[in-house]
Coordinates of C-alpha atoms in Angstrom, one line a residue:
M1 CA 32.7 133.0 51.3
R2 CA 34.7 130.9 53.8
G3 CA 34.1 127.8 51.8
R4 CA 35.4 129.5 48.6
I5 CA 38.6 130.7 50.5
L6 CA 39.2 127.2 51.7
R7 CA 38.8 125.7 48.3
A8 CA 41.2 128.3 46.9
W9 CA 43.8 127.5 49.6
R10 CA 43.6 123.8 48.8
G11 CA 43.9 124.3 45.1
R12 CA 46.9 126.7 45.4
W13 CA 49.0 124.3 47.6
S14 CA 48.0 121.1 45.9
L15 CA 48.6 122.3 42.4
G16 CA 52.0 123.9 43.3
R17 CA 51.6 126.4 40.4
G18 CA 51.2 129.7 42.2
Y19 CA 47.8 131.1 43.0
A20 CA 44.9 129.0 41.7
S21 CA 41.3 130.1 41.1
G22 CA 38.8 129.5 43.8
A23 CA 36.9 126.9 41.8
A24 CA 40.1 124.8 41.1
E25 CA 40.4 121.4 42.8
A26 CA 43.6 119.3 42.5
P27 CA 43.0 115.7 41.5
R28 CA 43.3 113.3 44.4
R29 CA 45.8 110.5 44.3
E30 CA 43.9 107.2 44.9
K31 CA 46.9 104.9 45.4
P32 CA 50.4 105.1 46.9
P33 CA 53.0 106.5 46.7
W34 CA 51.8 109.9 48.0
R35 CA 53.6 113.1 48.3
V36 CA 53.9 114.1 52.0
L37 CA 54.2 117.6 53.4
F38 CA 55.1 117.4 57.1
F39 CA 54.8 120.3 59.6
G40 CA 56.2 119.9 63.1
T41 CA 58.4 121.8 65.6
D42 CA 58.5 119.7 68.8
G43 CA 59.5 116.3 70.2
F44 CA 56.0 115.0 69.7
A45 CA 56.1 115.7 65.9
A46 CA 59.7 114.4 65.7
E47 CA 58.5 110.9 66.6
T48 CA 56.1 110.9 63.7
L49 CA 58.8 112.2 61.3
L50 CA 61.2 109.4 62.4
A51 CA 58.5 106.9 61.6
L52 CA 57.9 108.3 58.2
Q53 CA 61.7 108.3 57.5
A54 CA 62.0 104.7 58.5
A55 CA 59.1 103.6 56.3
R56 CA 60.0 105.3 52.9
G57 CA 61.5 103.1 49.1
V58 CA 64.9 104.9 48.9
L59 CA 66.5 103.6 45.7
N60 CA 69.9 103.8 44.2
V61 CA 71.0 103.3 40.6
H62 CA 74.5 101.8 40.8
P63 CA 76.6 101.2 37.7
S64 CA 77.9 97.7 38.4
C65 CA 76.8 94.2 39.1
L66 CA 76.7 94.4 42.9
P67 CA 78.3 93.2 45.1
R68 CA 81.2 93.8 42.6
W69 CA 82.6 97.3 42.8
R70 CA 80.8 98.8 45.8
G71 CA 81.8 102.4 46.3
P72 CA 81.9 105.8 44.5
A73 CA 83.9 104.9 41.4
P74 CA 82.6 101.5 40.0
I75 CA 83.0 102.5 36.3
I76 CA 86.6 103.6 36.7
H77 CA 87.5 100.4 38.4
T78 CA 85.6 98.3 35.8
V79 CA 87.8 99.7 33.1
L80 CA 90.9 99.8 35.2
H81 CA 90.7 96.1 35.9
G82 CA 89.7 95.1 32.4
D83 CA 86.3 93.7 33.2
T84 CA 84.6 92.4 30.1
V85 CA 81.1 92.3 31.7
T86 CA 79.5 94.9 34.0
G87 CA 76.0 96.1 34.5
V88 CA 73.5 98.3 36.5
T89 CA 71.9 97.5 39.8
I90 CA 68.8 99.1 41.2
M91 CA 69.0 98.6 44.9
Q92 CA 67.4 99.7 48.2
I93 CA 69.6 101.8 50.4
K94 CA 69.9 100.8 54.1
P95 CA 70.1 103.5 56.7
K96 CA 73.7 104.9 57.1
R97 CA 75.1 102.3 54.7
F98 CA 75.3 102.5 50.9
D99 CA 75.8 99.8 48.2
V100 CA 74.9 96.9 50.6
G101 CA 71.1 96.9 50.4
P102 CA 68.9 94.4 48.7
I103 CA 68.9 94.2 44.9
I104 CA 65.6 95.1 43.3
K105 CA 66.7 94.8 39.6
Q106 CA 70.0 94.0 37.9
E107 CA 71.0 93.7 34.3
T108 CA 74.4 92.8 32.8
F109 CA 76.2 94.8 30.1
N110 CA 79.1 93.7 27.8
V111 CA 82.0 96.2 28.0
P112 CA 83.0 97.1 24.4
P113 CA 86.7 96.6 23.6
C114 CA 89.0 99.6 24.3
C115 CA 86.1 101.5 25.9
S116 CA 86.9 104.4 28.1
A117 CA 85.3 105.1 31.5
K118 CA 83.6 108.2 30.0
E119 CA 82.1 106.2 27.1
L120 CA 81.0 103.4 29.4
E121 CA 79.4 105.9 31.8
S122 CA 77.2 107.2 28.9
M123 CA 76.1 103.7 28.0
L124 CA 75.3 102.6 31.5
S125 CA 73.5 105.8 32.4
K126 CA 70.9 105.1 29.6
L127 CA 70.5 101.6 30.8
G128 CA 70.1 102.7 34.4
A129 CA 67.5 105.3 33.6
S130 CA 65.4 102.8 31.7
M131 CA 65.7 100.2 34.5
L132 CA 64.7 102.8 37.2
I133 CA 61.5 103.7 35.2
A134 CA 60.6 100.1 34.9
V135 CA 61.0 99.6 38.7
L136 CA 58.9 102.7 39.6
Q137 CA 56.1 101.7 37.2
N138 CA 55.5 98.7 39.4
L139 CA 57.2 99.5 42.7
P140 CA 55.2 97.4 45.1
E141 CA 55.9 94.2 43.1
S142 CA 59.5 95.2 42.5
L143 CA 60.0 95.6 46.3
R144 CA 58.4 92.3 47.0
N145 CA 60.8 90.5 44.7
K146 CA 64.0 92.1 46.0
T147 CA 66.9 89.8 47.0
E148 CA 69.8 90.3 49.4
Q149 CA 73.2 90.8 47.9
P150 CA 75.4 87.6 47.9
K151 CA 78.3 87.6 50.4
E152 CA 80.7 86.2 47.8
G153 CA 82.3 88.3 45.1
V154 CA 82.5 91.6 47.0
T155 CA 85.0 94.1 45.7
F156 CA 85.4 97.8 46.4
A157 CA 85.8 100.8 44.1
P158 CA 87.3 103.7 46.1
K159 CA 87.2 107.2 44.8
A160 CA 89.9 107.9 42.1
S161 CA 92.9 109.8 43.5
I162 CA 95.8 111.7 41.9
A163 CA 98.2 108.9 43.1
M164 CA 96.3 106.4 40.9
S165 CA 97.5 108.4 37.8
C166 CA 101.2 107.7 38.4
I167 CA 102.6 105.2 35.9
Q168 CA 104.9 102.5 37.4
W169 CA 107.0 101.5 34.4
E170 CA 108.8 98.7 36.2
E171 CA 105.6 97.1 37.4
Q172 CA 103.0 97.7 34.8
T173 CA 102.5 96.1 31.4
S174 CA 101.5 98.1 28.3
E175 CA 98.0 96.7 28.6
Q176 CA 97.7 97.9 32.2
I177 CA 98.9 101.4 31.3
L178 CA 96.5 101.7 28.4
R179 CA 93.7 100.6 30.7
M180 CA 94.8 103.3 33.2
H181 CA 94.5 105.9 30.4
R182 CA 91.0 104.7 29.4
A183 CA 89.9 104.7 33.0
L184 CA 91.4 108.0 34.3
G185 CA 92.4 110.0 31.2
A186 CA 89.2 112.0 31.0
M187 CA 89.6 113.1 34.6
M188 CA 93.3 113.3 35.0
P189 CA 96.3 112.7 32.7
L190 CA 98.7 109.9 33.6
Q191 CA 101.9 111.2 35.1
T192 CA 105.6 110.4 35.2
L193 CA 109.0 112.0 35.8
W194 CA 111.4 113.4 33.3
M195 CA 114.8 114.4 34.7
G196 CA 113.1 115.2 38.0
T197 CA 110.2 117.2 36.5
T198 CA 106.6 115.9 36.5
V199 CA 105.3 115.2 33.0
K200 CA 101.7 114.5 32.0
L201 CA 101.3 112.1 29.2
L202 CA 98.4 112.5 26.7
D203 CA 96.9 110.6 23.7
F204 CA 98.1 107.1 24.3
V205 CA 98.1 104.7 21.4
E206 CA 98.9 101.0 21.0
V207 CA 102.2 100.1 19.3
E208 CA 101.7 96.4 18.7
T209 CA 102.3 97.0 15.0
L210 CA 105.9 97.9 15.7
H211 CA 107.2 94.4 16.5
D212 CA 110.4 94.7 14.4
H213 CA 111.1 98.2 15.7
N214 CA 110.4 97.2 19.3
D215 CA 112.6 94.1 19.1
R216 CA 115.5 96.2 17.8
L217 CA 115.0 98.8 20.6
A218 CA 115.0 96.0 23.2
A219 CA 118.2 94.5 21.8
E220 CA 120.0 97.8 21.7
N221 CA 118.9 99.1 25.1
G222 CA 118.3 96.1 27.3
N223 CA 114.6 96.6 27.6
V224 CA 114.8 99.2 30.4
P225 CA 111.4 100.2 31.7
G226 CA 110.7 103.9 31.1
S227 CA 113.1 104.2 28.1
V228 CA 111.7 106.6 25.6
F229 CA 112.4 107.0 21.9
Y230 CA 110.8 109.0 19.1
H231 CA 109.3 107.2 16.1
K232 CA 109.5 109.7 13.3
Q233 CA 107.2 107.9 10.8
L234 CA 104.4 107.7 13.4
Q235 CA 105.3 111.0 15.2
T236 CA 104.9 109.1 18.4
L237 CA 107.0 108.7 21.6
V238 CA 107.6 105.0 22.2
I239 CA 108.0 104.0 25.9
C240 CA 109.2 100.7 27.3
C241 CA 107.0 99.1 30.0
K242 CA 107.4 96.0 32.2
E243 CA 106.1 94.1 29.2
G244 CA 105.7 95.7 25.8
W245 CA 105.7 99.3 24.7
V246 CA 103.1 102.1 24.6
G247 CA 102.9 105.1 22.3
V248 CA 102.2 108.7 23.4
K249 CA 101.3 111.5 20.9
A250 CA 101.6 114.5 23.3
V251 CA 102.9 115.5 26.7
V252 CA 102.5 118.4 29.1
L253 CA 105.9 119.7 30.3
K254 CA 105.4 123.4 31.3
K255 CA 103.1 123.5 28.3
K256 CA 101.5 121.0 25.9
L257 CA 103.9 119.6 23.4
T258 CA 103.5 117.2 20.5
A259 CA 105.7 114.1 20.4
A260 CA 107.8 115.9 17.8
D261 CA 108.2 119.0 20.0
F262 CA 109.3 116.9 22.9
Y263 CA 111.9 115.1 20.8
N264 CA 113.2 118.4 19.3
G265 CA 113.3 120.2 22.6
Y266 CA 114.3 117.5 25.0
L267 CA 115.2 114.1 23.6
H268 CA 117.4 115.1 20.8
P269 CA 119.4 117.6 22.9
W270 CA 119.9 115.0 25.6
F271 CA 121.3 112.4 23.1
Q272 CA 123.7 115.1 21.7
Q273 CA 124.9 116.0 25.2
N274 CA 125.2 112.5 26.5
S275 CA 126.4 110.6 23.4
K276 CA 128.6 108.3 25.6
M277 CA 125.7 107.2 27.8
T278 CA 123.5 104.3 26.9
P279 CA 120.2 105.2 25.4
G280 CA 118.5 103.3 28.2
S281 CA 119.6 106.1 30.5
C282 CA 117.2 108.4 28.7
R283 CA 114.0 107.4 30.3
F284 CA 110.9 108.3 32.2
Q285 CA 110.9 107.4 35.9
T286 CA 108.1 106.3 38.2
L287 CA 106.5 109.2 40.0
K288 CA 105.1 108.6 43.5
L289 CA 103.0 111.0 45.4
A290 CA 103.2 110.7 49.2
P291 CA 101.1 112.6 51.7
V292 CA 103.3 114.8 53.9
K293 CA 101.1 117.3 55.6
R294 CA 97.4 117.7 56.5
S295 CA 95.8 121.1 56.7
R296 CA 92.3 122.6 56.8
Q297 CA 92.4 122.8 53.0
G298 CA 93.2 119.1 52.7
T299 CA 96.2 116.8 52.2
V300 CA 99.3 118.3 50.6
L301 CA 101.3 115.9 48.4
H302 CA 104.9 116.0 47.3
A303 CA 106.5 114.1 44.5
H304 CA 109.7 112.0 44.5
N305 CA 111.2 109.6 42.0
T306 CA 112.2 106.0 42.5

């Protein structure tokens, strides 16, 4: 009877599927890695646990070609900086330090043109999953062939912040702003100021096809960054940047508005009331978010225009 109870206990805990029959025996694992169940409550047991902790293959799937873009937001910074090639790295984590451990496997990936961070994340996640399975299928050999990260080419990818979504019309080109939208737009809309009120811009489009229209606007208004006009045929707000122009199909100002709605409710009335002012005075302004107060709930931000 005692032997049957012992076999039942072993089968129940080994199978991990509730209560097993007394005759059931879990198959024994002949090769590492093994699953370890540790029991201990005192200092003596703690030493053994520390040894186990120090000896285990902790792996990380990182969506960049390390050491480029170490940190929590590599995909966002890949798109934000216009990288044409990225990749996935399977690496070993060092205690208390992430993204600096040796490389176990690394593959490059060509970034498709005009790819958003959300789209790129989907592509790299599939590549990373496939790479991890390949590493785990032959883990001992993979660990033997690991290499240290090079010291050259280190860049950092800090977590995306709300401040990163503020467009700087006087300093950023149309290409840079469109990359911002592709990098951050799925998480947070890009922001600007309209007559002292924060405005979120949605649905950015390129306006390179409007060369004649843009040249005329530049000649009439002195190419003032932030100047905004409505293109009736395309139903698009056209905004001047440091270099070039970007198009916006919708905005959020109290509520979501189409470009036509914004023109009818704000732009057209402004031009009627300020007919003597130059059109360049009708413009979006750079929004800057500055930390002013820390509380238990986090950092409070306030906005001001430049």
